[in-house]
Short mmCIF file of C-alpha atoms and ligand atoms in Angstrom, two decimals:
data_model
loop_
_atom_site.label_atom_id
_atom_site.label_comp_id
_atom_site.label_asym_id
_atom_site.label_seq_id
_atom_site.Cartn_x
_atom_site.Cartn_y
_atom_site.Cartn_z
CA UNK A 7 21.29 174.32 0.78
CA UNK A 8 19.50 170.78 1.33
CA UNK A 9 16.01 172.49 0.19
CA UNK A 10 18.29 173.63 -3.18
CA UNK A 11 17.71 169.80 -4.29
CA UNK A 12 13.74 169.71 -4.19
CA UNK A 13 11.34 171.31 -5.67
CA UNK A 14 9.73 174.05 -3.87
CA UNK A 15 6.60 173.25 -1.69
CA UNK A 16 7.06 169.66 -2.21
CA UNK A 17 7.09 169.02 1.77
CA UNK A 18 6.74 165.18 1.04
CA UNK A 19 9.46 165.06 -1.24
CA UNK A 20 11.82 166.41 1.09
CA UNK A 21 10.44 164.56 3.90
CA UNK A 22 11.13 161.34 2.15
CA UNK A 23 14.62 162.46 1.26
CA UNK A 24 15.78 164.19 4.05
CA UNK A 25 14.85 161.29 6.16
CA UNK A 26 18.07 159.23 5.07
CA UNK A 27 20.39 162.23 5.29
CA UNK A 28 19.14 163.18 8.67
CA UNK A 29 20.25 159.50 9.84
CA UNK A 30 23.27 159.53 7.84
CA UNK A 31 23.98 163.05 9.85
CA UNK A 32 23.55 161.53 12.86
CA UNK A 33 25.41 158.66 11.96
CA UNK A 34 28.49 160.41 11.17
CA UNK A 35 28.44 163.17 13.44
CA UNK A 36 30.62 162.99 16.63
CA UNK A 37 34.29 161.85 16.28
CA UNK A 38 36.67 161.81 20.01
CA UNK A 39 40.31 163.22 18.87
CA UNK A 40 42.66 162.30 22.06
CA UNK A 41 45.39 164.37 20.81
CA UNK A 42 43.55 166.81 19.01
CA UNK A 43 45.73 169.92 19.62
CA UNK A 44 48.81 167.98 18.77
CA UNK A 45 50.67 168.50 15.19
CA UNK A 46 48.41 165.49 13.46
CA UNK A 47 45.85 165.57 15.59
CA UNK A 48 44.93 169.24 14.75
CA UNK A 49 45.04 168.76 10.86
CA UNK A 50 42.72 165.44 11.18
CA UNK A 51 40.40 168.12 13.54
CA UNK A 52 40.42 170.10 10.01
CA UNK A 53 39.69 167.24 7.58
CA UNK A 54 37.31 166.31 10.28
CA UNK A 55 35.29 169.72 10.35
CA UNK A 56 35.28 169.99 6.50
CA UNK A 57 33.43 167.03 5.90
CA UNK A 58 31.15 168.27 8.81
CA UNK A 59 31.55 165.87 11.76
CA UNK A 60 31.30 167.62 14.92
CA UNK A 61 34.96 167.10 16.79
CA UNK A 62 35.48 166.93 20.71
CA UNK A 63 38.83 167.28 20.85
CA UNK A 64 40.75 165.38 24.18
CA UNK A 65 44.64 167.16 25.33
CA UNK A 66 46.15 167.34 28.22
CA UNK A 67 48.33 170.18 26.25
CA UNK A 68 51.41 168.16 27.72
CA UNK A 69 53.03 168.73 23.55
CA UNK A 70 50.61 171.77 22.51
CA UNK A 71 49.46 174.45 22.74
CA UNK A 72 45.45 175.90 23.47
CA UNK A 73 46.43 178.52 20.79
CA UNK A 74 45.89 175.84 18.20
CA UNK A 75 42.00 175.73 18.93
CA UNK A 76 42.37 179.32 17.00
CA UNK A 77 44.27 178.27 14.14
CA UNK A 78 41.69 175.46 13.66
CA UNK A 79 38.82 177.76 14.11
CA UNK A 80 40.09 180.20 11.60
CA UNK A 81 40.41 177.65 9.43
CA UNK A 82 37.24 175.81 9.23
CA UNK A 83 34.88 178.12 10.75
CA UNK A 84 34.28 175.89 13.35
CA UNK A 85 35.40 175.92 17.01
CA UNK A 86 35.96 172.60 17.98
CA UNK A 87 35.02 171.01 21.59
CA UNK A 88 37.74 171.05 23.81
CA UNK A 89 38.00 169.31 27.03
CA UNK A 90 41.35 169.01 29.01
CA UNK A 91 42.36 165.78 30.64
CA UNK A 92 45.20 163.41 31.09
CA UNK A 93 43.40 160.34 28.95
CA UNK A 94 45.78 158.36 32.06
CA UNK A 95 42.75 159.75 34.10
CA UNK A 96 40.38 156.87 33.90
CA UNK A 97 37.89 158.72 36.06
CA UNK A 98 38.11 161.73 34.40
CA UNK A 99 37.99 159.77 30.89
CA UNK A 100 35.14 157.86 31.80
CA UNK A 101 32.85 161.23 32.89
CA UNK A 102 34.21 162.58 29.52
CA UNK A 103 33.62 159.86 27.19
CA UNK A 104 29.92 158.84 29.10
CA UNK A 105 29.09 162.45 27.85
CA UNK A 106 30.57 161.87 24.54
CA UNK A 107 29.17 158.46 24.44
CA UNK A 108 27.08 158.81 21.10
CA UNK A 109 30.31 159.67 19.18
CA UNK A 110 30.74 157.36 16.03
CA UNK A 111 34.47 156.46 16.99
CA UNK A 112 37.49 157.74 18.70
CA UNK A 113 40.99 158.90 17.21
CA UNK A 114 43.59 158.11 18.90
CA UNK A 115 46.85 160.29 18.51
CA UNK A 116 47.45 161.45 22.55
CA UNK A 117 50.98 160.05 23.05
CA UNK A 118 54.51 161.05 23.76
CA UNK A 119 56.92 161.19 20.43
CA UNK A 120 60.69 161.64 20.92
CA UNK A 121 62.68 158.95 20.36
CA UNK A 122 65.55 160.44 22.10
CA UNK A 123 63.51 161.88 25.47
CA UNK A 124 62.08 157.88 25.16
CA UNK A 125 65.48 156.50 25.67
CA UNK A 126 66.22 158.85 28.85
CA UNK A 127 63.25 158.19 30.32
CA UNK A 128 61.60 154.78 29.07
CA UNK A 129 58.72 154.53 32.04
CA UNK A 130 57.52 157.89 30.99
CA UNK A 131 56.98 157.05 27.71
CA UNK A 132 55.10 153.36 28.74
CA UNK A 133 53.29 154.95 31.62
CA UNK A 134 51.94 157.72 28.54
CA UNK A 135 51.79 155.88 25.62
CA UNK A 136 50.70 152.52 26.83
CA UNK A 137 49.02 153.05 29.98
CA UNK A 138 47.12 155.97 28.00
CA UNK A 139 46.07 153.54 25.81
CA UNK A 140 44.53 151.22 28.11
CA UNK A 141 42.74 153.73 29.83
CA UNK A 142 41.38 154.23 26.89
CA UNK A 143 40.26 150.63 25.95
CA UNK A 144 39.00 150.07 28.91
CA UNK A 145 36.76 153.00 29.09
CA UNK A 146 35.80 152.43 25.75
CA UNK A 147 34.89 148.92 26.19
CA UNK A 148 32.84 149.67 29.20
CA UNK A 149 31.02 152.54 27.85
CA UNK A 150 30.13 150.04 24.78
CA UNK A 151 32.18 152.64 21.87
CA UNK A 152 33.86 151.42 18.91
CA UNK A 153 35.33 152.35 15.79
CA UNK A 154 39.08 153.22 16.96
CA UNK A 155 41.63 154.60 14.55
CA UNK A 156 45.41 154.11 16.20
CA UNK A 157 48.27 156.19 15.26
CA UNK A 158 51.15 153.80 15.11
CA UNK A 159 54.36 154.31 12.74
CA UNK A 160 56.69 152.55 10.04
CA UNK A 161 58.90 152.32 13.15
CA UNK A 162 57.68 149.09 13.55
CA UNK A 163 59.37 147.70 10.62
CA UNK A 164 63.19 148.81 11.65
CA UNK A 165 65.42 148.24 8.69
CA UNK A 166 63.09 145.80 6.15
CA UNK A 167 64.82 143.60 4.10
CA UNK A 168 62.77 144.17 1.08
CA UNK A 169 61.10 147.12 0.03
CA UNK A 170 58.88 148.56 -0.58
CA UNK A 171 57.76 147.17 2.95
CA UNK A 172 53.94 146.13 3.26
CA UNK A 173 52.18 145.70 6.01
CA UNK A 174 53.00 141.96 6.14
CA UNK A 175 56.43 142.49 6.29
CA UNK A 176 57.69 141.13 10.08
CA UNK A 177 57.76 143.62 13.06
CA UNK A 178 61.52 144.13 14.19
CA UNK A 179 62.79 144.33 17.89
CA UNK A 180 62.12 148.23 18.46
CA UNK A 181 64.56 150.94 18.32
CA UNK A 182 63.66 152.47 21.04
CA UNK A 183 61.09 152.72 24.12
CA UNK A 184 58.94 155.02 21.81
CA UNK A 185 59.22 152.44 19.14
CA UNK A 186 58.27 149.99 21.63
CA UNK A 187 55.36 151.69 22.73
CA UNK A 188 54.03 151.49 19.25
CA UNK A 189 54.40 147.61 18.68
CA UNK A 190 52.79 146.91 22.57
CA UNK A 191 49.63 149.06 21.86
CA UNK A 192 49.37 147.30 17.96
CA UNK A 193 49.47 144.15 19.76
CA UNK A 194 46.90 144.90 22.70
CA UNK A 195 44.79 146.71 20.28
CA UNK A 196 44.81 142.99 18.27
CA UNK A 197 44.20 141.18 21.30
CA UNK A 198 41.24 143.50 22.51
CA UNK A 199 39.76 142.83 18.80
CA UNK A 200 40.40 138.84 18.97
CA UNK A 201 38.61 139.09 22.63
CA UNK A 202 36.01 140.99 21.10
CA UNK A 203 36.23 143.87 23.09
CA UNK A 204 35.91 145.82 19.77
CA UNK A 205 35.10 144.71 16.64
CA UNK A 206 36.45 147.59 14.29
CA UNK A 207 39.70 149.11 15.08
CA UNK A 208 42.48 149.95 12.30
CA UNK A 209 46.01 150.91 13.02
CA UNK A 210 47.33 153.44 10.72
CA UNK A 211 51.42 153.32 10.10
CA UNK A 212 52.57 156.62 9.29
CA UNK A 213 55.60 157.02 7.47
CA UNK A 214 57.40 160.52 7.89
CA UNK A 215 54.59 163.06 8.42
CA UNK A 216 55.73 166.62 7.12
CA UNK A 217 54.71 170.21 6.42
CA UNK A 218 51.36 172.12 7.65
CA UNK A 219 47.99 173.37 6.84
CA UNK A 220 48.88 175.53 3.16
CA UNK A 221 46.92 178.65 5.47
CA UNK A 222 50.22 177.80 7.73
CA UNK A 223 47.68 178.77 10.72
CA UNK A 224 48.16 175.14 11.71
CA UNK A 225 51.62 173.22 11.86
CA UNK A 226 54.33 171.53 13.60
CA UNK A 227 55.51 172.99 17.48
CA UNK A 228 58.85 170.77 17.94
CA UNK A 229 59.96 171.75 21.57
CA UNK A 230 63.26 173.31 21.84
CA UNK A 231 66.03 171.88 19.05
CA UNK A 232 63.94 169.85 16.65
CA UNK A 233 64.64 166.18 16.26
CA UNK A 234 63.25 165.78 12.89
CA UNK A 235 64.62 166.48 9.60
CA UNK A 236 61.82 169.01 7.80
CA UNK A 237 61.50 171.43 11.33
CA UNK A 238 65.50 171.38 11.17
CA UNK A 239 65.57 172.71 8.04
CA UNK A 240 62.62 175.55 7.90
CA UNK A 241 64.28 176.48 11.42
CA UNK A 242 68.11 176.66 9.62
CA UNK A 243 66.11 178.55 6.77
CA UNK A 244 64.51 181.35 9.26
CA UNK A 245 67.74 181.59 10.82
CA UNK A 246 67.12 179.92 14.28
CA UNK A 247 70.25 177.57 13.48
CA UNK A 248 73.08 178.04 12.19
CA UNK A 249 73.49 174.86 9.87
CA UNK A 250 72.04 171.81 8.87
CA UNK A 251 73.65 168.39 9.70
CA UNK A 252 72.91 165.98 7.03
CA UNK A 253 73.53 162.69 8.99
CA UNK A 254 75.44 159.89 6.66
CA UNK A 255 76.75 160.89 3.09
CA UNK A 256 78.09 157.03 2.83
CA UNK A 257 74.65 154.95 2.72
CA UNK A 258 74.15 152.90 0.11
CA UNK A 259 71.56 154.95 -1.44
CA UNK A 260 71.19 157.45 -4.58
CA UNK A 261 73.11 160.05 -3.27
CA UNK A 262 74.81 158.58 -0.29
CA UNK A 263 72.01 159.78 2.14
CA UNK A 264 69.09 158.15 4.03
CA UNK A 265 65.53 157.88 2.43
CA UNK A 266 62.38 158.06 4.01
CA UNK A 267 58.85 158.30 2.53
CA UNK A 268 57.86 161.61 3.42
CA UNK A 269 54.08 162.15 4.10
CA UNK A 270 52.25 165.40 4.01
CA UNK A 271 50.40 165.95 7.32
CA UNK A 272 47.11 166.98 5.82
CA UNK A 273 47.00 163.94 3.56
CA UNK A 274 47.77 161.85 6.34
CA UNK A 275 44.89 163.64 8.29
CA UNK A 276 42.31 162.57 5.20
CA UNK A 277 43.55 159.01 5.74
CA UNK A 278 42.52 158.93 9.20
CA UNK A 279 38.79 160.42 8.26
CA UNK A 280 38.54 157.93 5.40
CA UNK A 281 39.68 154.55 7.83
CA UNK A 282 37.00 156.50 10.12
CA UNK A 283 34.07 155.90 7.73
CA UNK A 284 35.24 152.51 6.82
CA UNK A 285 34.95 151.53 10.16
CA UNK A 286 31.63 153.69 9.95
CA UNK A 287 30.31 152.11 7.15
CA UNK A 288 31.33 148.86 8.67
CA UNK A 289 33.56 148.06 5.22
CA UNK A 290 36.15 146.76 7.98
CA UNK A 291 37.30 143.01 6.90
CA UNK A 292 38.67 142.35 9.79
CA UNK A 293 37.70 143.51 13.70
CA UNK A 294 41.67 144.66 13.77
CA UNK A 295 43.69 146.33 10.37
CA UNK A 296 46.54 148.22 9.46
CA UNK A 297 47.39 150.11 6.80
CA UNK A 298 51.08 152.15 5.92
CA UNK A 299 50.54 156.12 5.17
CA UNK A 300 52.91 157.21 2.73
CA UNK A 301 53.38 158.39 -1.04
CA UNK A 302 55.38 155.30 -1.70
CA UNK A 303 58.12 156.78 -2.77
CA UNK A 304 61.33 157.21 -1.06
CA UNK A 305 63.57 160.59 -1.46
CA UNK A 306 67.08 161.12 -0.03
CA UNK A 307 68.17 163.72 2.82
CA UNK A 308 69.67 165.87 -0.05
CA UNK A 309 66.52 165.47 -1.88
CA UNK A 310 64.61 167.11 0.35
CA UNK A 311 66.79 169.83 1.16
CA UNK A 312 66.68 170.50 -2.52
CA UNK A 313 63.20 170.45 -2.90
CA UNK A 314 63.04 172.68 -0.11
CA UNK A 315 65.28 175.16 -1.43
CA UNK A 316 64.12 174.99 -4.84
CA UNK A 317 60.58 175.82 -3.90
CA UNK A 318 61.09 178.75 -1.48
CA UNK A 319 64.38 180.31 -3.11
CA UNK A 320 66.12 179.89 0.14
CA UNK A 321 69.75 178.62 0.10
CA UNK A 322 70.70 176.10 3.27
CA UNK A 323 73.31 175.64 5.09
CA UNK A 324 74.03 172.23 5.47
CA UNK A 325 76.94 169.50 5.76
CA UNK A 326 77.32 166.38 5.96
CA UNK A 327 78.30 164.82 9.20
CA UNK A 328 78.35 161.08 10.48
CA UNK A 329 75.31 158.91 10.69
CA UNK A 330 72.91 159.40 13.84
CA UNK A 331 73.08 156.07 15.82
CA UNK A 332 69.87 154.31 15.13
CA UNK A 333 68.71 155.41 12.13
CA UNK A 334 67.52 153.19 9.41
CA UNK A 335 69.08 153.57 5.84
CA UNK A 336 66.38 153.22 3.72
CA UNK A 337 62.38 152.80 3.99
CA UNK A 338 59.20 153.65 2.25
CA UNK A 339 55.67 152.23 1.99
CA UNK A 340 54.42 149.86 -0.39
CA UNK A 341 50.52 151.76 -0.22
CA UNK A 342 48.83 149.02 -2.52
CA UNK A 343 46.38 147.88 0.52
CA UNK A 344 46.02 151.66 1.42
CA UNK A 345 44.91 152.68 -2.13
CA UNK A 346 43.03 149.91 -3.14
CA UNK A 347 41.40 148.40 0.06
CA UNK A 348 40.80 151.51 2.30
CA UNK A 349 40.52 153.85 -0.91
CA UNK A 350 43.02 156.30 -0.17
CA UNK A 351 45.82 157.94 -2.05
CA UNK A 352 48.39 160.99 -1.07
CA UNK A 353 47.95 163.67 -3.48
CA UNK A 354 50.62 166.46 -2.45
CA UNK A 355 54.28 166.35 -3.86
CA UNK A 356 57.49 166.77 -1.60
CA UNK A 357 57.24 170.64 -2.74
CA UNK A 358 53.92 170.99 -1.19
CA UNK A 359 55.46 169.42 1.88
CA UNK A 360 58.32 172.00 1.71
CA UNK A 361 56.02 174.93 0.92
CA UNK A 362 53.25 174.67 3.44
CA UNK A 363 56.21 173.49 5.85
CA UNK A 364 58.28 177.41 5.27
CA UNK A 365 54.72 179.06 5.13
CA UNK A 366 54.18 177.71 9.14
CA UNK A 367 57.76 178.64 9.80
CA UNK A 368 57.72 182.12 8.54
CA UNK A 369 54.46 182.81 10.02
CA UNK A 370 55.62 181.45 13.70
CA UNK A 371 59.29 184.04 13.57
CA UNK A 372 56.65 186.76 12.68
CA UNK A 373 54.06 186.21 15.38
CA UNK A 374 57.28 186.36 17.92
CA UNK A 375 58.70 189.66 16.43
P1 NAD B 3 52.08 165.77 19.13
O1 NAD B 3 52.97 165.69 20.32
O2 NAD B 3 52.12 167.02 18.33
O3 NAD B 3 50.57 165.47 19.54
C1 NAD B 3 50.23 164.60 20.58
C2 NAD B 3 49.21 165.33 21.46
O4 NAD B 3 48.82 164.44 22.51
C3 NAD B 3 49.76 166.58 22.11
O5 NAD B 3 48.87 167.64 21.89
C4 NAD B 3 49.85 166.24 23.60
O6 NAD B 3 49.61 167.36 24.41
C5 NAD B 3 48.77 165.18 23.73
N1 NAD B 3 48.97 164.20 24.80
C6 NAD B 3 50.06 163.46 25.07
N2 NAD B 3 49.82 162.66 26.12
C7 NAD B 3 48.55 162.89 26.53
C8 NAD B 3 47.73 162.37 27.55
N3 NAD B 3 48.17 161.47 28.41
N4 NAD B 3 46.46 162.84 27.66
C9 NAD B 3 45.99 163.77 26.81
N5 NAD B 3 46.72 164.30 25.83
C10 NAD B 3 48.00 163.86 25.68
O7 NAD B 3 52.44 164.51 18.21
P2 NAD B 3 52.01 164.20 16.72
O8 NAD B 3 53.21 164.34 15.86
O9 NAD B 3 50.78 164.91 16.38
O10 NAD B 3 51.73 162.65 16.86
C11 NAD B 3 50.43 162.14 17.09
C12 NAD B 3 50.50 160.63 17.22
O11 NAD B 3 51.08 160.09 16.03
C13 NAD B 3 51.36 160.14 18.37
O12 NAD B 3 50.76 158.98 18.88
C14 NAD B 3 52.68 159.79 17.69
O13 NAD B 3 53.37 158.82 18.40
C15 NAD B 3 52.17 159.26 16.37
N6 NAD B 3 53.17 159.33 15.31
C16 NAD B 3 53.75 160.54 15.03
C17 NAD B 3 54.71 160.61 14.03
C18 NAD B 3 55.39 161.91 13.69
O14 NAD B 3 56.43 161.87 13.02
N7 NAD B 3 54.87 163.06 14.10
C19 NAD B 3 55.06 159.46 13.31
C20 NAD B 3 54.43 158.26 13.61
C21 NAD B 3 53.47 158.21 14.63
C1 UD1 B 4 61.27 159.57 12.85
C2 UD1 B 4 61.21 158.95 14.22
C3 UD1 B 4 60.60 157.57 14.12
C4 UD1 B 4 59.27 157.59 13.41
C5 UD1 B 4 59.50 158.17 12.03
C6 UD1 B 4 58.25 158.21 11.20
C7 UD1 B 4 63.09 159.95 15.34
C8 UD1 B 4 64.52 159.79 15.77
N1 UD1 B 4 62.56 158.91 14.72
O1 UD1 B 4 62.21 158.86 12.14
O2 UD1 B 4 60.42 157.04 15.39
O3 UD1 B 4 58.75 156.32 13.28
O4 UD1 B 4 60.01 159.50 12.19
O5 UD1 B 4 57.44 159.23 11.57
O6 UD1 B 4 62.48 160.97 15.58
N2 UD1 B 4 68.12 163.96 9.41
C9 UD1 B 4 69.25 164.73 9.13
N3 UD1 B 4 69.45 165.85 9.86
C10 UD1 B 4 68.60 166.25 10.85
C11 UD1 B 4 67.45 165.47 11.13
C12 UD1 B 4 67.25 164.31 10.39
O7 UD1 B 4 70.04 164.39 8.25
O8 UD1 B 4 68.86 167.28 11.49
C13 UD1 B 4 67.89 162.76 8.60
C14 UD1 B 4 67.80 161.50 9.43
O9 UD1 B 4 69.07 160.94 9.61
C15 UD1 B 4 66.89 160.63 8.55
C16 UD1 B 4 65.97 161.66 7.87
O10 UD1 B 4 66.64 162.90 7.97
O11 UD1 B 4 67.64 159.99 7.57
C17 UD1 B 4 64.61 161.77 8.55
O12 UD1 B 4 64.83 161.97 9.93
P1 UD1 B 4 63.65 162.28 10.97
O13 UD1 B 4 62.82 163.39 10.47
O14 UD1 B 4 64.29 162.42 12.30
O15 UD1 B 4 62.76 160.97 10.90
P2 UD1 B 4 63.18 159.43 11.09
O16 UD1 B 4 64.51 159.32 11.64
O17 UD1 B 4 62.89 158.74 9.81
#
């Protein structure tokens, strides 16, 4: 392939050229995913693999599943690294990353994620999310690495008063513990940067990550009776529930339901590659940034179930119920520093997200039959 671009015999020719890709190989060649086999973690793994970095990925397997090193693998070709630890495990992190200590930069996605389980059991959650996190730092800083990308969400915001909300907009008392979580690791991660522990770190804040892989080899695992609006409704679709509960019909919205900018997960995973080689590159403006990951635009509940339904041919049953306690009415990204200053845009459509989302769905009540 590389020899394809000079002429034949002309050893000094390629010599002189292959020089600067070599470097630029070994530049960009290891990336740590903490996380890996999780539901963003394991599409990032892909986007990672295509544009041939070599991934070590980092699970305890606490939220996933090993299986998913297959899915990967018969997606890209490539089997990716796996080693698993507890990242809590600074001993064990530190004899992993000193191994892994030529890596060009870590993602960081190994965290707990239910809002609800958060609430019941707070210290979990800050023992995982944050105390993961400074294991993390610490071993990092130590061991000399840089280049961190941070999974953090539009959680942070709560209810914004104007929107589109940018990443200026002020951070709201969390939510919840999970929320919480979110805003204490932004804000050690930005005190580690103004200490100079690290010098190129970006925070990524996803909006509402949906749908799977389009080989639906790869894809969401929600743990008994999903939480989340998009594995609700491909699990109502397949039959595994018996109805959908639209929360709120009265918001003052569209339609009377909430909006959300829905993300797809594999456009989300290209955002965290291209933050990667800014930080790379050293493009970074400052040593700490964030961004907001989504389309920008904001559908409705009802939108969503009828892009859903429209796409597959699959009626739902759904009604609308009360609102769930805690949720926001209304919120979607303003992407302008996304798009222009890190150079990334989302490409796929709500019916992607809906399509790729069933294929995963139908795939998963076949493998159990
Ligand atoms: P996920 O649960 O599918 O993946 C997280 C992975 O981390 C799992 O594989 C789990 O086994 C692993 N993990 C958890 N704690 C660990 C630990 N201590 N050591 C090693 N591995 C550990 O979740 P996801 O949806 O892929 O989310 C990834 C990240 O993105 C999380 O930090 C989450 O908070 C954040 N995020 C997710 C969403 C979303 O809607 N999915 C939205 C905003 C932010
Ligand atoms: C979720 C997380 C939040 C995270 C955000 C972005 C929860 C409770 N919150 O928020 O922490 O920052 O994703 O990733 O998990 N809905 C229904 N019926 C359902 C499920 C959901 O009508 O069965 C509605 C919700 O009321 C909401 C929308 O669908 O209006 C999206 O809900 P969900 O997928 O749970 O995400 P968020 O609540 O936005």
């Amino acid at each position: 392939m590389l020899n394809a671009h000079f002429p034949a015999g002309s050893i000094f020719s390629v010599h002189i050229f292959l020089i600067p890709y070599l470097c630029h190989m070994s530049e960009m060649r290891k990336v740590i995913v903490t996380g890996g086999t999780g539901y963003i973690g394991s599409h990032t793994v892909v986007e990672l693999q295509r544009a041939g970095y070599e991934v070590v990925v980092l699970d305890n397997l606490s939220n996933s599943e090993r299986s998913v090193l297959e899915g990967i693998t018969a997606i890209t070709g490539v089997q990716p690294a796996f080693l698993q630890i507890d990242i809590c495990d600074r001993q064990a992190l530190t004899d992993v990353l000193l191994m892994h200590q030529d890596a060009v930069g870590v993602i960081h996605f190994a965290a707990f994620k239910a809002v609800g389980e958060s609430v019941e059991d707070p210290l979990a959650y800050y023992a995982n999310n944050v105390g993961g996190m400074i294991s993390l730092l610490q071993v990092m800083s130590v061991l000399n690495m840089d280049n961190l990308i941070f999974s953090s969400s539009c959680t942070v915001y709560g209810q914004p008063e104007v929107l589109p909300v940018t990443e200026d907009a002020p951070i709201q008392p969390a939510q919840s513990p999970y929320g919480n979580t979110k805003q204490i690791c932004e804000e050690m991660l930005q005190d580690a940067a103004a200490a100079g522990l690290f010098h190129r770190v970006i925070s990524l804040r996803y909006f509402n990550p949906v749908g799977a892989d389009p080989s639906g080899l790869i894809g969401e695992l929600p743990i008994g009776i999903p939480a989340n609006l998009m594995p609700y409704i491909t699990q109502t679709a397949a039959g595994l529930r018996d109805e959908l509960k639209v929360f709120g019909g009265d918001y003052a919205t569209l339609d009377g339901t909430a909006v959300r900018d829905y993300i797809h997960v594999s456009d989300l995973a290209a955002a965290h590659r291209i933050a990667l080689e800014r930080l790379i590159e050293k493009r970074h403006a400052t040593a700490f940034e964030t961004f907001n990951i989504g389309t920008g635009k904001g559908s409705t509940v009802l939108e969503v179930i009828h892009a859903f339904e429209q796409m597959t041919g699959v009626s739902l049953n759904y009604r609308i119920v009360d609102r769930r306690p805690g949720d926001v009415e209304q919120v979607w990204a303003d992407t302008s520093r996304a798009n222009q200053v890190l150079g990334w845009t989302a490409q796929r459509t709500l019916e992607d997200m809906a399509a790729s989302a069933w294929k995963w769905e139908k795939r998963r009540v076949e493998s159990k039959e």
